[in-house]
PDB file of C-alpha atoms in Angstrom:
ATOM      1  CA  MET A   9       0.219   0.053  -0.047  1.00  0.00           C
ATOM      2  CA  VAL A  10       2.723   2.238   0.790  1.00  0.00           C
ATOM      3  CA  ASP A  11       4.600   1.469  -2.500  1.00  0.00           C
ATOM      4  CA  GLU A  12       1.305   2.205  -4.345  1.00  0.00           C
ATOM      5  CA  LEU A  13       0.903   5.782  -2.159  1.00  0.00           C
ATOM      6  CA  GLY A  14       4.507   6.597  -3.137  1.00  0.00           C
ATOM      7  CA  GLU A  15       4.246   5.899  -6.622  1.00  0.00           C
ATOM      8  CA  ARG A  16       0.928   8.052  -6.891  1.00  0.00           C
ATOM      9  CA  PHE A  17       2.893  11.009  -4.871  1.00  0.00           C
ATOM     10  CA  GLU A  18       5.691  10.804  -7.096  1.00  0.00           C
ATOM     11  CA  GLU A  19       3.903  11.600 -10.345  1.00  0.00           C
ATOM     12  CA  HIS A  20       2.991  15.111  -8.647  1.00  0.00           C
ATOM     13  CA  ARG A  21       6.428  15.542  -6.843  1.00  0.00           C
ATOM     14  CA  GLY A  22       7.846  18.059  -9.878  1.00  0.00           C
ATOM     15  CA  HIS A  23       4.796  20.095  -9.673  1.00  0.00           C
ATOM     16  CA  LEU A  24       4.569  20.552  -6.171  1.00  0.00           C
ATOM     17  CA  PHE A  25       8.065  21.550  -5.860  1.00  0.00           C
ATOM     18  CA  GLY A  26       7.290  24.150  -8.681  1.00  0.00           C
ATOM     19  CA  VAL A  27       4.420  25.678  -6.273  1.00  0.00           C
ATOM     20  CA  ALA A  28       6.277  25.540  -3.009  1.00  0.00           C
ATOM     21  CA  TYR A  29       9.532  27.134  -4.117  1.00  0.00           C
ATOM     22  CA  ARG A  30       7.448  29.942  -5.674  1.00  0.00           C
ATOM     23  CA  MET A  31       5.759  30.601  -2.391  1.00  0.00           C
ATOM     24  CA  LEU A  32       8.616  30.464  -0.393  1.00  0.00           C
ATOM     25  CA  GLY A  33      12.071  31.359  -2.528  1.00  0.00           C
ATOM     26  CA  SER A  34      13.783  28.566  -0.926  1.00  0.00           C
ATOM     27  CA  ARG A  35      14.997  25.213  -2.396  1.00  0.00           C
ATOM     28  CA  SER A  36      15.435  23.819   0.751  1.00  0.00           C
ATOM     29  CA  GLU A  37      12.297  24.651   2.236  1.00  0.00           C
ATOM     30  CA  ALA A  38      10.508  23.978  -0.543  1.00  0.00           C
ATOM     31  CA  GLU A  39      11.800  20.391  -0.604  1.00  0.00           C
ATOM     32  CA  ASP A  40      10.833  20.536   2.906  1.00  0.00           C
ATOM     33  CA  ALA A  41       7.078  21.659   2.222  1.00  0.00           C
ATOM     34  CA  VAL A  42       7.029  18.839  -0.245  1.00  0.00           C
ATOM     35  CA  GLN A  43       8.281  15.924   2.035  1.00  0.00           C
ATOM     36  CA  GLU A  44       5.405  17.572   4.649  1.00  0.00           C
ATOM     37  CA  THR A  45       2.777  17.335   2.293  1.00  0.00           C
ATOM     38  CA  TRP A  46       3.407  13.286   1.314  1.00  0.00           C
ATOM     39  CA  LEU A  47       3.885  12.591   5.161  1.00  0.00           C
ATOM     40  CA  ARG A  48      -0.069  14.166   5.275  1.00  0.00           C
ATOM     41  CA  PHE A  49      -0.740  12.260   2.180  1.00  0.00           C
ATOM     42  CA  ALA A  50       0.289   9.026   3.523  1.00  0.00           C
ATOM     43  CA  SER A  51      -1.158   9.471   7.275  1.00  0.00           C
ATOM     44  CA  THR A  52      -4.677  10.171   5.460  1.00  0.00           C
ATOM     45  CA  SER A  53      -4.630   8.411   2.177  1.00  0.00           C
ATOM     46  CA  PRO A  54      -7.214  10.430   0.605  1.00  0.00           C
ATOM     47  CA  ASP A  55      -8.640   9.487  -2.666  1.00  0.00           C
ATOM     48  CA  PRO A  56     -10.143  12.749  -4.271  1.00  0.00           C
ATOM     49  CA  ALA A  57     -11.409  13.039  -7.662  1.00  0.00           C
ATOM     50  CA  ASN A  58      -8.747  15.594  -8.693  1.00  0.00           C
ATOM     51  CA  LEU A  59      -5.247  14.384  -6.303  1.00  0.00           C
ATOM     52  CA  ARG A  60      -3.261  16.823  -7.946  1.00  0.00           C
ATOM     53  CA  ALA A  61      -5.468  19.673  -6.836  1.00  0.00           C
ATOM     54  CA  TRP A  62      -5.954  18.242  -3.403  1.00  0.00           C
ATOM     55  CA  LEU A  63      -1.508  17.703  -3.292  1.00  0.00           C
ATOM     56  CA  THR A  64      -1.599  21.552  -4.306  1.00  0.00           C
ATOM     57  CA  THR A  65      -3.729  22.851  -1.913  1.00  0.00           C
ATOM     58  CA  VAL A  66      -2.200  21.138   1.098  1.00  0.00           C
ATOM     59  CA  THR A  67       1.303  22.390  -0.200  1.00  0.00           C
ATOM     60  CA  GLY A  68      -0.253  25.907  -0.088  1.00  0.00           C
ATOM     61  CA  ARG A  69      -1.508  25.582   3.378  1.00  0.00           C
ATOM     62  CA  ILE A  70       2.012  24.037   4.459  1.00  0.00           C
ATOM     63  CA  CYS A  71       3.783  27.037   2.331  1.00  0.00           C
ATOM     64  CA  LEU A  72       1.515  29.878   4.260  1.00  0.00           C
ATOM     65  CA  ASP A  73       2.585  28.247   7.756  1.00  0.00           C
ATOM     66  CA  LEU A  74       6.633  28.654   6.377  1.00  0.00           C
ATOM     67  CA  LEU A  75       5.976  32.371   4.945  1.00  0.00           C
ATOM     68  CA  ARG A  76       4.446  33.265   8.185  1.00  0.00           C
ATOM     69  CA  SER A  77       7.238  32.119  10.291  1.00  0.00           C
ATOM     70  CA  ALA A  78       9.914  33.251   7.505  1.00  0.00           C
ATOM     71  CA  ARG A  79       8.630  36.581   8.399  1.00  0.00           C
ATOM     72  CA  VAL A  80       9.307  36.460  12.142  1.00  0.00           C
ATOM     73  CA  ARG A  81      12.829  34.963  11.433  1.00  0.00           C
ATOM     74  CA  ARG A  82      14.071  37.801   8.584  1.00  0.00           C
ATOM     75  CA  GLU A  83      13.354  40.473  11.413  1.00  0.00           C
ATOM     76  CA  THR A  84      17.423  39.248  12.531  1.00  0.00           C
ATOM     77  CA  TYR A  85      18.554  38.587   8.951  1.00  0.00           C
ATOM     78  CA  VAL A  86      21.540  40.672   8.293  1.00  0.00           C
ATOM     79  CA  GLY A  87      21.517  42.582   5.059  1.00  0.00           C
ATOM     80  CA  GLN A  88      19.231  42.064   2.253  1.00  0.00           C
ATOM     81  CA  TRP A  89      17.346  39.033   1.873  1.00  0.00           C
ATOM     82  CA  LEU A  90      17.645  36.944  -1.678  1.00  0.00           C
ATOM     83  CA  PRO A  91      16.027  33.835  -2.913  1.00  0.00           C
ATOM     84  CA  GLU A  92      17.839  30.608  -3.094  1.00  0.00           C
ATOM     85  CA  PRO A  93      18.898  30.002  -6.652  1.00  0.00           C
ATOM     86  CA  ILE A  94      18.390  27.147  -8.795  1.00  0.00           C
ATOM     87  CA  VAL A  95      21.614  26.713 -10.596  1.00  0.00           C
ATOM     88  CA  THR A  96      22.330  24.486 -13.836  1.00  0.00           C
ATOM     89  CA  ARG A  97      24.847  24.185 -16.593  1.00  0.00           C
ATOM     90  CA  LEU A  98      24.288  25.711 -19.800  1.00  0.00           C
ATOM     91  CA  PRO A  99      23.628  22.624 -22.260  1.00  0.00           C
ATOM     92  CA  ALA A 100      26.319  22.620 -24.848  1.00  0.00           C
ATOM     93  CA  GLY A 101      24.775  22.816 -28.668  1.00  0.00           C
ATOM     94  CA  ILE A 102      21.297  23.307 -27.797  1.00  0.00           C
ATOM     95  CA  ASP A 103      19.189  26.155 -27.089  1.00  0.00           C
ATOM     96  CA  PRO A 104      19.060  26.209 -23.431  1.00  0.00           C
ATOM     97  CA  ALA A 105      15.518  26.864 -22.947  1.00  0.00           C
ATOM     98  CA  ASP A 106      14.771  23.758 -24.250  1.00  0.00           C
ATOM     99  CA  GLU A 107      16.464  22.363 -21.032  1.00  0.00           C
ATOM    100  CA  VAL A 108      14.727  24.604 -18.386  1.00  0.00           C
ATOM    101  CA  THR A 109      12.036  22.421 -16.090  1.00  0.00           C
ATOM    102  CA  GLU A 110       8.947  23.602 -14.786  1.00  0.00           C
ATOM    103  CA  HIS A 111      10.201  24.431 -11.564  1.00  0.00           C
ATOM    104  CA  GLU A 112      13.135  26.604 -12.685  1.00  0.00           C
ATOM    105  CA  GLN A 113      11.369  28.795 -15.030  1.00  0.00           C
ATOM    106  CA  VAL A 114      10.399  31.023 -12.223  1.00  0.00           C
ATOM    107  CA  GLY A 115      13.142  33.794 -12.662  1.00  0.00           C
ATOM    108  CA  LEU A 116      14.821  35.444  -9.454  1.00  0.00           C
ATOM    109  CA  ALA A 117      13.741  38.847 -10.657  1.00  0.00           C
ATOM    110  CA  LEU A 118       9.902  37.504  -9.799  1.00  0.00           C
ATOM    111  CA  LEU A 119      10.761  36.005  -6.594  1.00  0.00           C
ATOM    112  CA  VAL A 120      12.205  38.928  -5.664  1.00  0.00           C
ATOM    113  CA  VAL A 121       9.068  40.860  -6.139  1.00  0.00           C
ATOM    114  CA  LEU A 122       7.023  38.066  -4.689  1.00  0.00           C
ATOM    115  CA  GLU A 123       8.489  39.125  -1.495  1.00  0.00           C
ATOM    116  CA  ARG A 124       6.653  42.247  -1.251  1.00  0.00           C
ATOM    117  CA  LEU A 125       3.234  40.405  -0.890  1.00  0.00           C
ATOM    118  CA  THR A 126       1.993  39.323   2.489  1.00  0.00           C
ATOM    119  CA  PRO A 127       1.864  35.491   3.233  1.00  0.00           C
ATOM    120  CA  GLU A 128      -1.949  35.057   2.101  1.00  0.00           C
ATOM    121  CA  GLN A 129      -1.403  37.270  -0.781  1.00  0.00           C
ATOM    122  CA  ARG A 130       1.457  35.344  -1.821  1.00  0.00           C
ATOM    123  CA  VAL A 131      -0.431  31.908  -1.487  1.00  0.00           C
ATOM    124  CA  ALA A 132      -3.804  33.089  -3.120  1.00  0.00           C
ATOM    125  CA  PHE A 133      -1.830  34.720  -6.272  1.00  0.00           C
ATOM    126  CA  VAL A 134       0.978  31.643  -6.649  1.00  0.00           C
ATOM    127  CA  LEU A 135      -2.105  29.250  -6.237  1.00  0.00           C
ATOM    128  CA  HIS A 136      -4.591  30.816  -8.699  1.00  0.00           C
ATOM    129  CA  ASP A 137      -2.525  32.694 -11.033  1.00  0.00           C
ATOM    130  CA  VAL A 138       0.041  30.372 -11.811  1.00  0.00           C
ATOM    131  CA  PHE A 139      -1.621  27.164 -10.948  1.00  0.00           C
ATOM    132  CA  ALA A 140      -5.409  27.918 -11.783  1.00  0.00           C
ATOM    133  CA  VAL A 141      -6.204  26.334  -8.326  1.00  0.00           C
ATOM    134  CA  PRO A 142     -10.127  27.821  -7.845  1.00  0.00           C
ATOM    135  CA  PHE A 143     -10.628  30.020  -5.319  1.00  0.00           C
ATOM    136  CA  ASP A 144     -12.740  28.034  -3.315  1.00  0.00           C
ATOM    137  CA  ALA A 145      -9.999  25.340  -2.736  1.00  0.00           C
ATOM    138  CA  ILE A 146      -7.677  28.455  -2.072  1.00  0.00           C
ATOM    139  CA  ALA A 147     -10.130  29.535   0.487  1.00  0.00           C
ATOM    140  CA  THR A 148      -9.986  26.173   2.466  1.00  0.00           C
ATOM    141  CA  ALA A 149      -5.889  26.697   2.425  1.00  0.00           C
ATOM    142  CA  LEU A 150      -6.218  30.212   3.669  1.00  0.00           C
ATOM    143  CA  ASP A 151      -8.787  29.470   6.049  1.00  0.00           C
ATOM    144  CA  THR A 152     -11.071  32.195   4.792  1.00  0.00           C
ATOM    145  CA  THR A 153     -13.762  33.057   2.101  1.00  0.00           C
ATOM    146  CA  PRO A 154     -13.567  32.405  -1.510  1.00  0.00           C
ATOM    147  CA  ALA A 155     -14.581  36.058  -1.901  1.00  0.00           C
ATOM    148  CA  ALA A 156     -11.754  37.285   0.526  1.00  0.00           C
ATOM    149  CA  ALA A 157      -9.538  34.830  -1.390  1.00  0.00           C
ATOM    150  CA  ARG A 158     -10.119  36.673  -4.675  1.00  0.00           C
ATOM    151  CA  GLN A 159     -10.006  40.105  -3.421  1.00  0.00           C
ATOM    152  CA  LEU A 160      -6.071  38.789  -1.593  1.00  0.00           C
ATOM    153  CA  ALA A 161      -5.358  37.336  -5.351  1.00  0.00           C
ATOM    154  CA  THR A 162      -6.368  40.971  -6.889  1.00  0.00           C
ATOM    155  CA  ARG A 163      -4.340  42.866  -4.010  1.00  0.00           C
ATOM    156  CA  ALA A 164      -1.444  40.690  -4.960  1.00  0.00           C
ATOM    157  CA  ARG A 165      -1.513  41.737  -8.821  1.00  0.00           C
ATOM    158  CA  ARG A 166      -1.774  45.405  -7.978  1.00  0.00           C
ATOM    159  CA  THR A 167       1.430  45.169  -5.977  1.00  0.00           C
ATOM    160  CA  LEU A 168       3.279  43.069  -8.635  1.00  0.00           C
ATOM    161  CA  ALA A 169       1.979  45.831 -11.217  1.00  0.00           C
ATOM    162  CA  ASP A 170       3.955  48.208  -9.229  1.00  0.00           C
ATOM    163  CA  PRO A 171       6.256  50.436 -12.238  1.00  0.00           C
ATOM    164  CA  GLY A 172       9.027  50.497  -9.281  1.00  0.00           C
ATOM    165  CA  ALA A 173       9.744  46.857 -10.044  1.00  0.00           C
ATOM    166  CA  PRO A 174      12.849  45.926 -12.172  1.00  0.00           C
ATOM    167  CA  ARG A 175      11.611  44.682 -15.096  1.00  0.00           C
ATOM    168  CA  HIS A 176      12.875  41.583 -17.001  1.00  0.00           C
ATOM    169  CA  THR A 177      12.014  40.797 -20.690  1.00  0.00           C
ATOM    170  CA  ALA A 178      14.718  39.925 -22.305  1.00  0.00           C
ATOM    171  CA  ASP A 179      15.172  36.445 -24.051  1.00  0.00           C
ATOM    172  CA  LEU A 180      18.204  34.512 -23.103  1.00  0.00           C
ATOM    173  CA  ALA A 181      20.205  35.495 -26.425  1.00  0.00           C
ATOM    174  CA  GLU A 182      19.633  39.243 -25.384  1.00  0.00           C
ATOM    175  CA  GLN A 183      20.507  38.376 -21.831  1.00  0.00           C
ATOM    176  CA  ARG A 184      24.054  36.873 -22.997  1.00  0.00           C
ATOM    177  CA  ARG A 185      24.640  39.543 -25.195  1.00  0.00           C
ATOM    178  CA  VAL A 186      24.023  42.294 -22.463  1.00  0.00           C
ATOM    179  CA  MET A 187      25.864  40.032 -19.800  1.00  0.00           C
ATOM    180  CA  SER A 188      28.956  40.046 -22.204  1.00  0.00           C
ATOM    181  CA  ALA A 189      28.827  43.615 -22.742  1.00  0.00           C
ATOM    182  CA  PHE A 190      28.605  44.444 -19.377  1.00  0.00           C
ATOM    183  CA  MET A 191      31.504  42.218 -18.476  1.00  0.00           C
ATOM    184  CA  ASP A 192      33.624  43.500 -20.737  1.00  0.00           C
ATOM    185  CA  ALA A 193      33.112  47.545 -19.923  1.00  0.00           C
ATOM    186  CA  ALA A 194      33.695  46.226 -15.631  1.00  0.00           C
ATOM    187  CA  GLN A 195      36.922  44.117 -16.875  1.00  0.00           C
ATOM    188  CA  ARG A 196      38.113  47.315 -18.729  1.00  0.00           C
ATOM    189  CA  GLY A 197      37.037  49.696 -15.951  1.00  0.00           C
ATOM    190  CA  ASP A 198      35.108  51.791 -18.139  1.00  0.00           C
ATOM    191  CA  LEU A 199      32.883  53.846 -15.699  1.00  0.00           C
ATOM    192  CA  ASP A 200      30.860  55.645 -18.771  1.00  0.00           C
ATOM    193  CA  GLY A 201      30.453  52.601 -20.904  1.00  0.00           C
ATOM    194  CA  LEU A 202      29.413  50.302 -17.605  1.00  0.00           C
ATOM    195  CA  ALA A 203      26.873  52.932 -16.879  1.00  0.00           C
ATOM    196  CA  ARG A 204      25.487  52.987 -20.307  1.00  0.00           C
ATOM    197  CA  ILE A 205      24.566  49.330 -20.035  1.00  0.00           C
ATOM    198  CA  LEU A 206      22.495  49.773 -16.998  1.00  0.00           C
ATOM    199  CA  ALA A 207      19.444  51.285 -16.749  1.00  0.00           C
ATOM    200  CA  PRO A 208      18.735  54.802 -14.890  1.00  0.00           C
ATOM    201  CA  ASP A 209      17.052  53.032 -11.813  1.00  0.00           C
ATOM    202  CA  VAL A 210      18.863  49.730 -11.695  1.00  0.00           C
ATOM    203  CA  VAL A 211      19.456  48.476  -8.382  1.00  0.00           C
ATOM    204  CA  ALA A 212      22.398  46.217  -7.181  1.00  0.00           C
ATOM    205  CA  ILE A 213      21.235  43.941  -4.097  1.00  0.00           C
ATOM    206  CA  GLY A 214      23.628  41.198  -2.424  1.00  0.00           C
ATOM    207  CA  ASP A 215      22.794  38.640   0.297  1.00  0.00           C
ATOM    208  CA  GLY A 216      25.639  37.569   2.576  1.00  0.00           C
ATOM    209  CA  ASN A 217      23.410  37.053   5.947  1.00  0.00           C
ATOM    210  CA  GLY A 218      26.727  38.675   7.736  1.00  0.00           C
ATOM    211  CA  LEU A 219      28.532  35.022   6.316  1.00  0.00           C
ATOM    212  CA  ALA A 220      29.766  36.386   3.364  1.00  0.00           C
ATOM    213  CA  PRO A 221      30.905  40.103   2.137  1.00  0.00           C
ATOM    214  CA  ALA A 222      27.601  41.787   0.802  1.00  0.00           C
ATOM    215  CA  ALA A 223      26.276  45.242   0.994  1.00  0.00           C
ATOM    216  CA  HIS A 224      23.934  45.594   3.691  1.00  0.00           C
ATOM    217  CA  LYS A 225      21.793  48.082   1.498  1.00  0.00           C
ATOM    218  CA  PRO A 226      20.726  47.901  -1.706  1.00  0.00           C
ATOM    219  CA  VAL A 227      22.660  50.007  -4.226  1.00  0.00           C
ATOM    220  CA  THR A 228      20.540  52.244  -6.451  1.00  0.00           C
ATOM    221  CA  GLY A 229      21.330  54.334 -10.003  1.00  0.00           C
ATOM    222  CA  ALA A 230      23.435  53.527 -12.938  1.00  0.00           C
ATOM    223  CA  THR A 231      26.503  55.967 -11.346  1.00  0.00           C
ATOM    224  CA  GLN A 232      26.432  54.467  -8.325  1.00  0.00           C
ATOM    225  CA  VAL A 233      26.063  50.500  -9.401  1.00  0.00           C
ATOM    226  CA  SER A 234      29.137  51.463 -11.954  1.00  0.00           C
ATOM    227  CA  ARG A 235      31.057  52.483  -9.330  1.00  0.00           C
ATOM    228  CA  PHE A 236      30.232  49.644  -7.180  1.00  0.00           C
ATOM    229  CA  VAL A 237      30.665  47.129  -9.694  1.00  0.00           C
ATOM    230  CA  LEU A 238      34.143  48.501 -10.456  1.00  0.00           C
ATOM    231  CA  GLY A 239      34.907  48.170  -7.120  1.00  0.00           C
ATOM    232  CA  LEU A 240      34.247  44.565  -6.991  1.00  0.00           C
ATOM    233  CA  PHE A 241      36.230  43.917  -9.927  1.00  0.00           C
ATOM    234  CA  ARG A 242      39.338  46.120  -8.821  1.00  0.00           C
ATOM    235  CA  GLN A 243      39.272  43.600  -5.794  1.00  0.00           C
ATOM    236  CA  VAL A 244      40.031  40.392  -7.896  1.00  0.00           C
ATOM    237  CA  GLU A 245      43.588  40.983  -8.088  1.00  0.00           C
ATOM    238  CA  ARG A 246      43.805  40.696  -4.478  1.00  0.00           C
ATOM    239  CA  TYR A 247      42.417  37.504  -4.370  1.00  0.00           C
ATOM    240  CA  GLN A 248      44.488  33.821  -4.907  1.00  0.00           C
ATOM    241  CA  SER A 249      42.472  32.747  -7.475  1.00  0.00           C
ATOM    242  CA  VAL A 250      38.756  33.790  -9.195  1.00  0.00           C
ATOM    243  CA  ARG A 251      36.766  30.979 -11.963  1.00  0.00           C
ATOM    244  CA  ALA A 252      33.714  31.948 -13.163  1.00  0.00           C
ATOM    245  CA  GLU A 253      31.182  29.984 -15.590  1.00  0.00           C
ATOM    246  CA  PRO A 254      28.448  30.961 -17.345  1.00  0.00           C
ATOM    247  CA  VAL A 255      24.931  29.232 -16.104  1.00  0.00           C
ATOM    248  CA  LEU A 256      21.528  29.131 -15.999  1.00  0.00           C
ATOM    249  CA  VAL A 257      19.879  30.314 -13.020  1.00  0.00           C
ATOM    250  CA  ASN A 258      16.312  29.926 -12.741  1.00  0.00           C
ATOM    251  CA  GLY A 259      16.333  29.617 -16.610  1.00  0.00           C
ATOM    252  CA  ASP A 260      18.064  32.823 -17.017  1.00  0.00           C
ATOM    253  CA  ILE A 261      22.001  33.795 -17.914  1.00  0.00           C
ATOM    254  CA  GLY A 262      23.769  33.890 -14.585  1.00  0.00           C
ATOM    255  CA  LEU A 263      27.681  33.665 -13.465  1.00  0.00           C
ATOM    256  CA  LEU A 264      29.031  31.206 -10.976  1.00  0.00           C
ATOM    257  CA  ILE A 265      31.822  32.818  -9.633  1.00  0.00           C
ATOM    258  CA  ASP A 266      34.125  30.553  -7.801  1.00  0.00           C
ATOM    259  CA  ALA A 267      37.273  32.386  -5.793  1.00  0.00           C
ATOM    260  CA  VAL A 268      39.932  31.959  -2.963  1.00  0.00           C
ATOM    261  CA  ASP A 269      40.709  35.112  -1.215  1.00  0.00           C
ATOM    262  CA  ALA A 270      44.179  36.903   0.099  1.00  0.00           C
ATOM    263  CA  SER A 271      43.609  34.984   3.521  1.00  0.00           C
ATOM    264  CA  GLY A 272      42.392  31.331   1.779  1.00  0.00           C
ATOM    265  CA  THR A 273      39.030  31.610   2.557  1.00  0.00           C
ATOM    266  CA  PRO A 274      36.582  30.138  -0.446  1.00  0.00           C
ATOM    267  CA  VAL A 275      33.961  32.391  -1.594  1.00  0.00           C
ATOM    268  CA  LEU A 276      31.251  31.141  -4.014  1.00  0.00           C
ATOM    269  CA  MET A 277      28.802  33.739  -5.563  1.00  0.00           C
ATOM    270  CA  VAL A 278      25.944  33.301  -8.106  1.00  0.00           C
ATOM    271  CA  MET A 279      25.439  36.839 -10.152  1.00  0.00           C
ATOM    272  CA  VAL A 280      22.099  37.333 -11.767  1.00  0.00           C
ATOM    273  CA  PRO A 281      21.381  40.237 -13.901  1.00  0.00           C
ATOM    274  CA  THR A 282      17.679  40.884 -14.822  1.00  0.00           C
ATOM    275  CA  SER A 283      17.309  43.168 -18.091  1.00  0.00           C
ATOM    276  CA  ALA A 284      15.133  44.840 -20.299  1.00  0.00           C
ATOM    277  CA  ASP A 285      15.302  47.085 -23.696  1.00  0.00           C
ATOM    278  CA  GLY A 286      19.072  46.197 -23.521  1.00  0.00           C
ATOM    279  CA  ARG A 287      20.143  47.244 -20.415  1.00  0.00           C
ATOM    280  CA  ILE A 288      20.525  45.636 -17.099  1.00  0.00           C
ATOM    281  CA  THR A 289      17.760  46.847 -14.350  1.00  0.00           C
ATOM    282  CA  ALA A 290      18.953  44.775 -11.483  1.00  0.00           C
ATOM    283  CA  LEU A 291      22.011  42.827 -10.403  1.00  0.00           C
ATOM    284  CA  TYR A 292      21.558  39.996  -7.872  1.00  0.00           C
ATOM    285  CA  ASN A 293      24.492  38.630  -6.245  1.00  0.00           C
ATOM    286  CA  GLN A 294      23.502  35.328  -3.869  1.00  0.00           C
ATOM    287  CA  LEU A 295      26.943  34.532  -1.450  1.00  0.00           C
ATOM    288  CA  ASN A 296      24.945  33.483   1.680  1.00  0.00           C
ATOM    289  CA  PRO A 297      26.603  29.831   1.839  1.00  0.00           C
ATOM    290  CA  SER A 298      23.443  28.400   3.592  1.00  0.00           C
ATOM    291  CA  LYS A 299      21.612  28.870   0.482  1.00  0.00           C
ATOM    292  CA  LEU A 300      24.182  27.903  -2.112  1.00  0.00           C
ATOM    293  CA  VAL A 301      24.379  24.355  -0.823  1.00  0.00           C
ATOM    294  CA  GLY A 302      22.885  22.539  -3.531  1.00  0.00           C
ATOM    295  CA  VAL A 303      24.564  24.738  -6.491  1.00  0.00           C
ATOM    296  CA  PRO A 304      27.385  22.932  -8.305  1.00  0.00           C
ATOM    297  CA  ARG A 305      31.076  23.692  -8.285  1.00  0.00           C
ATOM    298  CA  PRO A 306      32.260  25.575 -11.138  1.00  0.00           C
ATOM    299  CA  ASP A 307      33.459  23.388 -14.456  1.00  0.00           C
ATOM    300  CA  PRO A 308      37.244  23.894 -14.597  1.00  0.00           C
ATOM    301  CA  ALA A 309      36.727  22.975 -18.440  1.00  0.00           C
ATOM    302  CA  THR A 310      34.545  25.842 -18.625  1.00  0.00           C
ATOM    303  CA  THR A 311      35.519  28.489 -16.380  1.00  0.00           C
ATOM    304  CA  ALA A 312      38.064  31.159 -16.576  1.00  0.00           C
ATOM    305  CA  TRP A 313      38.497  35.191 -15.605  1.00  0.00           C
ATOM    306  CA  PRO A 314      37.085  36.689 -17.130  1.00  0.00           C
ATOM    307  CA  PRO A 315      34.596  34.361 -18.311  1.00  0.00           C
ATOM    308  CA  ARG A 316      33.492  33.318 -21.900  1.00  0.00           C
ATOM    309  CA  ILE A 317      30.366  34.483 -22.192  1.00  0.00           C
TER     310      ILE A 317
END
């Protein structure tokens, strides 16, 4: 019986991970949420007409509890918070988009904007707008009425439509071109050239949680971000070694950077720019070691500094 239940559940595991990851922005917490869904499924052995819908709703409820507790934990978080990235290697000889799985298609830019929502708004929006769960089921997960669940999703859409959110509309080819121009200007120390690649309202955000070197506050504006980036590149000379590999980060072009500083301390970073209209609109740098546990080490055969994009 357990084997049969397990087989039924495994058919939906990837989908449930996608639901949980969009809600939580954490790969490890999403995996925990899916495991908790499995335990509830195995202990109750329900036989609903639509098992996927039932499992999705249960996962939503579990994520709601996790989101509420996360808000309390983040009051003591050091510096800026960014989602936990999903990093995969660029496939050779084929369109990278063909290799992006369902749960990897949610970009970091969207996950960052989703952080602006309340836990209830986020659950309602993800379940309804992304996974087409009806408001009757969402109301059950949120312990509210269908009308209230609908209103939560409406408020979430309004927040996500805020024009102040970083724009990200470039396809992979455009992302690669912009990233290449960005790295070239930064490597040459070209302040004006770098500023031209950045949107006027660009923002740079780093997440280190006090465990790795990262700015505690966002850096905003093309001039300030240009100076910030050039400062980072000048520090490369002080490192014992620096390697970088172009990768897919949540389906977008990013860089996996592996370095050893002057004291011999290893530093791992995932850099992800978002871009629109040929310019970078945001630069996300994830350095928190606890959020990079599942990230592959750079491939020595494809890494270099400066990286080949």
